[in-house]
PDB file of C-alpha atoms in Angstrom:
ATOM      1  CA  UNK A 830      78.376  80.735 121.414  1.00  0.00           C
ATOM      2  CA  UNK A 831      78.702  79.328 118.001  1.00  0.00           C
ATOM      3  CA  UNK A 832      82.353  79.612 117.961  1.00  0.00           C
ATOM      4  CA  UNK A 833      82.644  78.084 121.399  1.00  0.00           C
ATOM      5  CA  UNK A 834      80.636  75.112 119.896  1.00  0.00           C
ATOM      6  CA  UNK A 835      82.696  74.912 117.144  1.00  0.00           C
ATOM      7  CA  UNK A 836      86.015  74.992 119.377  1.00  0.00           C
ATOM      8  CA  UNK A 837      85.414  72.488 122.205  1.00  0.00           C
ATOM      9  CA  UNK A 838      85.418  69.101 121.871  1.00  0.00           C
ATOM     10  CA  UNK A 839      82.277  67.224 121.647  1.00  0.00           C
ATOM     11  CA  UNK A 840      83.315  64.823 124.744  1.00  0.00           C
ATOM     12  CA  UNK A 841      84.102  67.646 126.749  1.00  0.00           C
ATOM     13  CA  UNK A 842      82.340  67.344 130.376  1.00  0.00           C
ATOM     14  CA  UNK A 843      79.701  70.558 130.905  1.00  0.00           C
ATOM     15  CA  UNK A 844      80.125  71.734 127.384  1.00  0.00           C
ATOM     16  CA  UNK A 845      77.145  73.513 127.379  1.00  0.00           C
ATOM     17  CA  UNK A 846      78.265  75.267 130.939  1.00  0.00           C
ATOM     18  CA  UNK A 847      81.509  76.214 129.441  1.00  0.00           C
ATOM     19  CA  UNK A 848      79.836  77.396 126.525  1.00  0.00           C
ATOM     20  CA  UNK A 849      77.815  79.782 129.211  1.00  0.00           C
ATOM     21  CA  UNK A 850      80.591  80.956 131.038  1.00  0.00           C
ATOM     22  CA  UNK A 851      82.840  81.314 127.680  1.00  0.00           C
ATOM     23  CA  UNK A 852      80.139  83.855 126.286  1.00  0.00           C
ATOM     24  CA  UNK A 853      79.704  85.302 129.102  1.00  0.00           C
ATOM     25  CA  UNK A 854      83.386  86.377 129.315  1.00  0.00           C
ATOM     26  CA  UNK A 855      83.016  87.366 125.938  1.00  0.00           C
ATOM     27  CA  UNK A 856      80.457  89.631 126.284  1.00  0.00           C
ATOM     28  CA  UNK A 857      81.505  91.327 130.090  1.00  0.00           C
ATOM     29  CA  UNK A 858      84.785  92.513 128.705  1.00  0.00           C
ATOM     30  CA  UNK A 859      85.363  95.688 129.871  1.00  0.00           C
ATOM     31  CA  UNK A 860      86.586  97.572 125.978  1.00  0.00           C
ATOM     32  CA  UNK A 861      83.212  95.670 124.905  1.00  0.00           C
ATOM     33  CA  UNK A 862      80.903  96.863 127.329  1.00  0.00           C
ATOM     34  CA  UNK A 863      82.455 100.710 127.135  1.00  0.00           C
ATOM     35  CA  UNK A 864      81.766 100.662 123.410  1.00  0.00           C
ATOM     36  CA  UNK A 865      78.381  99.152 123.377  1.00  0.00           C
ATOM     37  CA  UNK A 866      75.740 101.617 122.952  1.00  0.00           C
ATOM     38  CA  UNK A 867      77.860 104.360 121.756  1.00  0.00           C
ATOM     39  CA  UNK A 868      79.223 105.954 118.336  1.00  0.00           C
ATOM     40  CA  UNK A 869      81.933 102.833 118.286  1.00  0.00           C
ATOM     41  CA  UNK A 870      81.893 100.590 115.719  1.00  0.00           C
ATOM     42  CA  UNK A 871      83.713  97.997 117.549  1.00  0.00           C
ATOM     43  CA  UNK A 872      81.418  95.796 118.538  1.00  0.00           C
ATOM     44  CA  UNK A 873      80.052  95.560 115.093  1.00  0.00           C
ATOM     45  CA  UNK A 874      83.149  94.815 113.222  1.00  0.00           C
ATOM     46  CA  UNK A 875      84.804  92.276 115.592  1.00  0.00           C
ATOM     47  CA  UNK A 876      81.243  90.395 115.206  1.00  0.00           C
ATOM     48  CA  UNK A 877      81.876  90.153 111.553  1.00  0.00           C
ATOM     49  CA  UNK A 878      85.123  89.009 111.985  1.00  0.00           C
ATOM     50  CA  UNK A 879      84.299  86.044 114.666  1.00  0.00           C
ATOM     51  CA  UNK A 880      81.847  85.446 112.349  1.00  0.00           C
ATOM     52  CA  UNK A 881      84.512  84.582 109.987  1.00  0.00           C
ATOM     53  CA  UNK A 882      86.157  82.940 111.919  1.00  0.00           C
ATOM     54  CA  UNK A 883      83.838  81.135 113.249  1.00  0.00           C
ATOM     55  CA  UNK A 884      83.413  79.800 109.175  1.00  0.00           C
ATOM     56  CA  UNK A 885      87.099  78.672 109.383  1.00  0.00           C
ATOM     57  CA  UNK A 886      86.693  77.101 112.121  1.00  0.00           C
ATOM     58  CA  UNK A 887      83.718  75.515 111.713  1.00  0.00           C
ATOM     59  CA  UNK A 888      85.072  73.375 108.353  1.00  0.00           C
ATOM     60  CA  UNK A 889      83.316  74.938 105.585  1.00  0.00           C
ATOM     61  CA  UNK A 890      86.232  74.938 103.779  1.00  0.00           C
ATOM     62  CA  UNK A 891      85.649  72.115 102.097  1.00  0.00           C
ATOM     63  CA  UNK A 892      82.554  73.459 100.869  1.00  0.00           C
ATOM     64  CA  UNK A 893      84.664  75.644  98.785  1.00  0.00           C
ATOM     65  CA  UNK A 894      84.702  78.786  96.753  1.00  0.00           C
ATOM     66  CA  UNK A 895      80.929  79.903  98.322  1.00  0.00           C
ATOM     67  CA  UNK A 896      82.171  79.866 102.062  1.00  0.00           C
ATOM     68  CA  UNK A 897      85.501  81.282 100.736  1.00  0.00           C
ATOM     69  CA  UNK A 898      83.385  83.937  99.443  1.00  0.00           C
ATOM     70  CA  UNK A 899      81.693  84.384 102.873  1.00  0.00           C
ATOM     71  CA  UNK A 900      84.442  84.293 104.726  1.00  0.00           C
ATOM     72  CA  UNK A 901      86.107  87.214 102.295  1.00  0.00           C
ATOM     73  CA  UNK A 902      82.742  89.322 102.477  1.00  0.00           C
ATOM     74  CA  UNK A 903      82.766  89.150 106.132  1.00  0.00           C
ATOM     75  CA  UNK A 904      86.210  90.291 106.683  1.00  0.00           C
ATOM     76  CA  UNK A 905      85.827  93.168 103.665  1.00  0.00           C
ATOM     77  CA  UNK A 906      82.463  94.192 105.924  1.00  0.00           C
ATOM     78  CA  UNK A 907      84.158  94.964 108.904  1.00  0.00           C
ATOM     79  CA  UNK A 908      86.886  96.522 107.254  1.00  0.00           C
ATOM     80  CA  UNK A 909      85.005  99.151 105.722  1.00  0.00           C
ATOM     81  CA  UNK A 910      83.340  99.546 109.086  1.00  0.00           C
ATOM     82  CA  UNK A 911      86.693  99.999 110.543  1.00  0.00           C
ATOM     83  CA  UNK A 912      90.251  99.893 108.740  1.00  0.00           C
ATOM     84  CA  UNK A 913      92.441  98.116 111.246  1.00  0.00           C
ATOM     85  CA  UNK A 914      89.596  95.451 111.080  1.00  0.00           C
ATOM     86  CA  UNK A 915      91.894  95.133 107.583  1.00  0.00           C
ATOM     87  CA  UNK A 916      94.738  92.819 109.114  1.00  0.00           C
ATOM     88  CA  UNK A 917      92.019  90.063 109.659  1.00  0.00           C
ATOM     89  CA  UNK A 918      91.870  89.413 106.603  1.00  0.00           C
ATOM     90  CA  UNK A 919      95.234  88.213 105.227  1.00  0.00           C
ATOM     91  CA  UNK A 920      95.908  86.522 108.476  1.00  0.00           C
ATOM     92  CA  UNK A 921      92.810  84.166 107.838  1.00  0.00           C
ATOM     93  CA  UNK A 922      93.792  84.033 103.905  1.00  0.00           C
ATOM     94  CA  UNK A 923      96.756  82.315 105.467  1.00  0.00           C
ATOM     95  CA  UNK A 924      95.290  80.039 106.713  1.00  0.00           C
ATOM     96  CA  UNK A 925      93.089  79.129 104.227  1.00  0.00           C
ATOM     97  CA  UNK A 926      95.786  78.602 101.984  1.00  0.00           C
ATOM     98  CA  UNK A 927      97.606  76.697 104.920  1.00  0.00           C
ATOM     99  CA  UNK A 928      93.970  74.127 105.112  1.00  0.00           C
ATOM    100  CA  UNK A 929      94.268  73.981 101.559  1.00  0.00           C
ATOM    101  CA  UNK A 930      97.765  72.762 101.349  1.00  0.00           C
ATOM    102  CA  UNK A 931      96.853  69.683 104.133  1.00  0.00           C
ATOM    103  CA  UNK A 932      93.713  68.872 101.921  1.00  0.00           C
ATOM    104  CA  UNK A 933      95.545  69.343  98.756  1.00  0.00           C
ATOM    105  CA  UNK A 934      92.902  69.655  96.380  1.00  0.00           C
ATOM    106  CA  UNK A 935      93.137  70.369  92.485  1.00  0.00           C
ATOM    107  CA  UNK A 936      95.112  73.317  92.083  1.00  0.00           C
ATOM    108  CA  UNK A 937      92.006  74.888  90.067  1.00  0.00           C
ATOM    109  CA  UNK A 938      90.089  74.408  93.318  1.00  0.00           C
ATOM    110  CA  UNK A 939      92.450  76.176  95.311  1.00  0.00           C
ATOM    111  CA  UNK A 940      92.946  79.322  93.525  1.00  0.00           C
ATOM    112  CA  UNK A 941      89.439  79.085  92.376  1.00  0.00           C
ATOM    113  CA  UNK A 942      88.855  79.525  96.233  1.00  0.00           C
ATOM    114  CA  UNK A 943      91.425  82.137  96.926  1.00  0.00           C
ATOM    115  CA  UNK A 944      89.750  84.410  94.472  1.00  0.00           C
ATOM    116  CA  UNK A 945      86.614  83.818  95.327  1.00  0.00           C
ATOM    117  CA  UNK A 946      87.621  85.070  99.395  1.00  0.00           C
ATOM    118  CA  UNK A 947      89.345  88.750  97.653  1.00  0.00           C
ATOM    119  CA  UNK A 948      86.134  88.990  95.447  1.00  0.00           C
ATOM    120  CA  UNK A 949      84.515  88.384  98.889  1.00  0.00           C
ATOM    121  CA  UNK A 950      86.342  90.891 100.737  1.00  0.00           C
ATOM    122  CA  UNK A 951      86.869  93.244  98.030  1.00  0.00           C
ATOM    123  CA  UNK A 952      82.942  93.419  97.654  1.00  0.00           C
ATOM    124  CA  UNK A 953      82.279  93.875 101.356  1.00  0.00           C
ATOM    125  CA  UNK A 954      84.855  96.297 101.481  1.00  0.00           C
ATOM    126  CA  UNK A 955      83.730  98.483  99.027  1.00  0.00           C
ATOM    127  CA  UNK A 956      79.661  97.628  99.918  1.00  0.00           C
ATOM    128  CA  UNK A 957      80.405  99.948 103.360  1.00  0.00           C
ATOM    129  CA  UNK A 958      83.610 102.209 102.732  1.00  0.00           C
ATOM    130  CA  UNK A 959      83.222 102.688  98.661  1.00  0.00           C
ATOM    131  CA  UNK A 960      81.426 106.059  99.293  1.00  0.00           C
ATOM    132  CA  UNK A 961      83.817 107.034 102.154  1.00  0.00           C
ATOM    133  CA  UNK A 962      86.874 106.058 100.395  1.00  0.00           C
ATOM    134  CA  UNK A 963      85.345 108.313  96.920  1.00  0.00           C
ATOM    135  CA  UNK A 964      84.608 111.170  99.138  1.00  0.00           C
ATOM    136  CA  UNK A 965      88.187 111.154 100.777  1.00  0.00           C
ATOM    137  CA  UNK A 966      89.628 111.289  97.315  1.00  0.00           C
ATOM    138  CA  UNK A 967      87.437 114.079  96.400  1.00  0.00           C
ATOM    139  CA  UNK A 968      88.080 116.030  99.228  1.00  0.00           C
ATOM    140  CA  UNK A 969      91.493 115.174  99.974  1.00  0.00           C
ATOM    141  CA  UNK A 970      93.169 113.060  96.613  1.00  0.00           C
ATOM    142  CA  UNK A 971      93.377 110.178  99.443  1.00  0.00           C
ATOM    143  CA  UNK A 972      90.645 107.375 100.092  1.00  0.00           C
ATOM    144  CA  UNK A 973      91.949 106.522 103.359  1.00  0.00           C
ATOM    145  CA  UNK A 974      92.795 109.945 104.267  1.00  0.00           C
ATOM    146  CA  UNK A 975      95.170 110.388 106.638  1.00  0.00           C
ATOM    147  CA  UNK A 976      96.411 107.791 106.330  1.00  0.00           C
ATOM    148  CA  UNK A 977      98.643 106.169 103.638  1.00  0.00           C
ATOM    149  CA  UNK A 978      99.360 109.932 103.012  1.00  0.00           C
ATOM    150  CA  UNK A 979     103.012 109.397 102.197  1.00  0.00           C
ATOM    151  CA  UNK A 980     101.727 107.328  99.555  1.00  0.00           C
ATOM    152  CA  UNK A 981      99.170 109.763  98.195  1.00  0.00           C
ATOM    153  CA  UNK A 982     100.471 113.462  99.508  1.00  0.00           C
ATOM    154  CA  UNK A 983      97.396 115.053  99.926  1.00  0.00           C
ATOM    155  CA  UNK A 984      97.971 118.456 100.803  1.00  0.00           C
ATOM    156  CA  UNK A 985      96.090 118.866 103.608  1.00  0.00           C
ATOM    157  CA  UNK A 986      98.214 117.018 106.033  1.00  0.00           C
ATOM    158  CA  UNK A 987     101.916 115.317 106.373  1.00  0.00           C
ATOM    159  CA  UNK A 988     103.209 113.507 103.868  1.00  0.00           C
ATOM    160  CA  UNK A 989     104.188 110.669 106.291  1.00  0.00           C
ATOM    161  CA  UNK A 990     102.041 107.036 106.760  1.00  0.00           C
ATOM    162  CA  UNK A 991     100.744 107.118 110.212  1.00  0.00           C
ATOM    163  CA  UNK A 992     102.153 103.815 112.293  1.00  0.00           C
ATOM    164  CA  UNK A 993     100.337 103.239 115.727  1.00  0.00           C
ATOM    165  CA  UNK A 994     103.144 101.405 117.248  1.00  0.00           C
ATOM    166  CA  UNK A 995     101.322 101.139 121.415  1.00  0.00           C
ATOM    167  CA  UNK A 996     100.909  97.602 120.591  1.00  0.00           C
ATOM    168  CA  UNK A 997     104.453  96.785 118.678  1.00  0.00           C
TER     169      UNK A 997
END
């Protein structure tokens, strides 16, 4: 809803219809509505992530390192709730760094906000998969166990990095 608000133009005829029908599309998708109610954490983590998008979007860049920040701890959330959630987050660094270019502010400013989005997303992160990640390193001498194992061998399973190629 928010997003749609943010996306549409403000002239637009029956903006608030489209607005209707927009989130309801959004919400009757069939993946959505198979995961909702379940053991999925789908539903959660693409939240967080429209949510920052939705900040992007929106313009709060301008306001700086704090939405930076936001932005960064919303993408770092959903990541530790799920780790493909992960490629969200450099993707929207991007273009942050892309804004920042067009607005070209103070070069201070600029990296002042980029580190301010990986404290944000290093934070989140580590707020909901920290204890995961330790006990996968106790157990296995990998915190993302399985994978990344051809990085960090544990012994308990192939030393290869697993690539889900279905959607390559």
């Amino acid at each position: 809803w928010k997003l749609l608000d943010a996306l549409l133009p403000a002239a637009i005829a029956h903006r608030t219809a489209l607005r209707l029908v927009g989130s309801a599309h959004a919400l009757a998708t069939p993946i959505f509505l198979l995961t909702l109610g379940g053991s999925f954490n789908d539903p959660v983590g693409s939240a967080l992530v429209i949510g920052a998008v939705y900040l992007v979007v929106a313009g709060p860049l301008q306001r700086g390192a704090r939405a930076a920040l936001a932005i960064g701890a919303l993408l770092g959330l959903a990541a530790g709730i799920k780790l493909t959630n992960g490629v969200f987050a450099p993707a929207i660094a991007v273009v942050m760094l892309l804004h920042e270019r067009a607005a070209r502010p103070a070069p201070r400013q600029a990296l002042a906000q980029l580190l301010a989005f990986g404290s944000g997303a290093a934070l989140g992160f580590l707020a909901l998969h920290g204890f995961w990640s330790a006990r996968l390193w106790q157990e296995f001498g990998n915190p993302f166990f399985p994978f990344f194992n051809g990085v960090f061998r544990a012994p308990d399973y192939l030393p290869v990095n697993l690539h889900d190629t279905r959607f390559l």
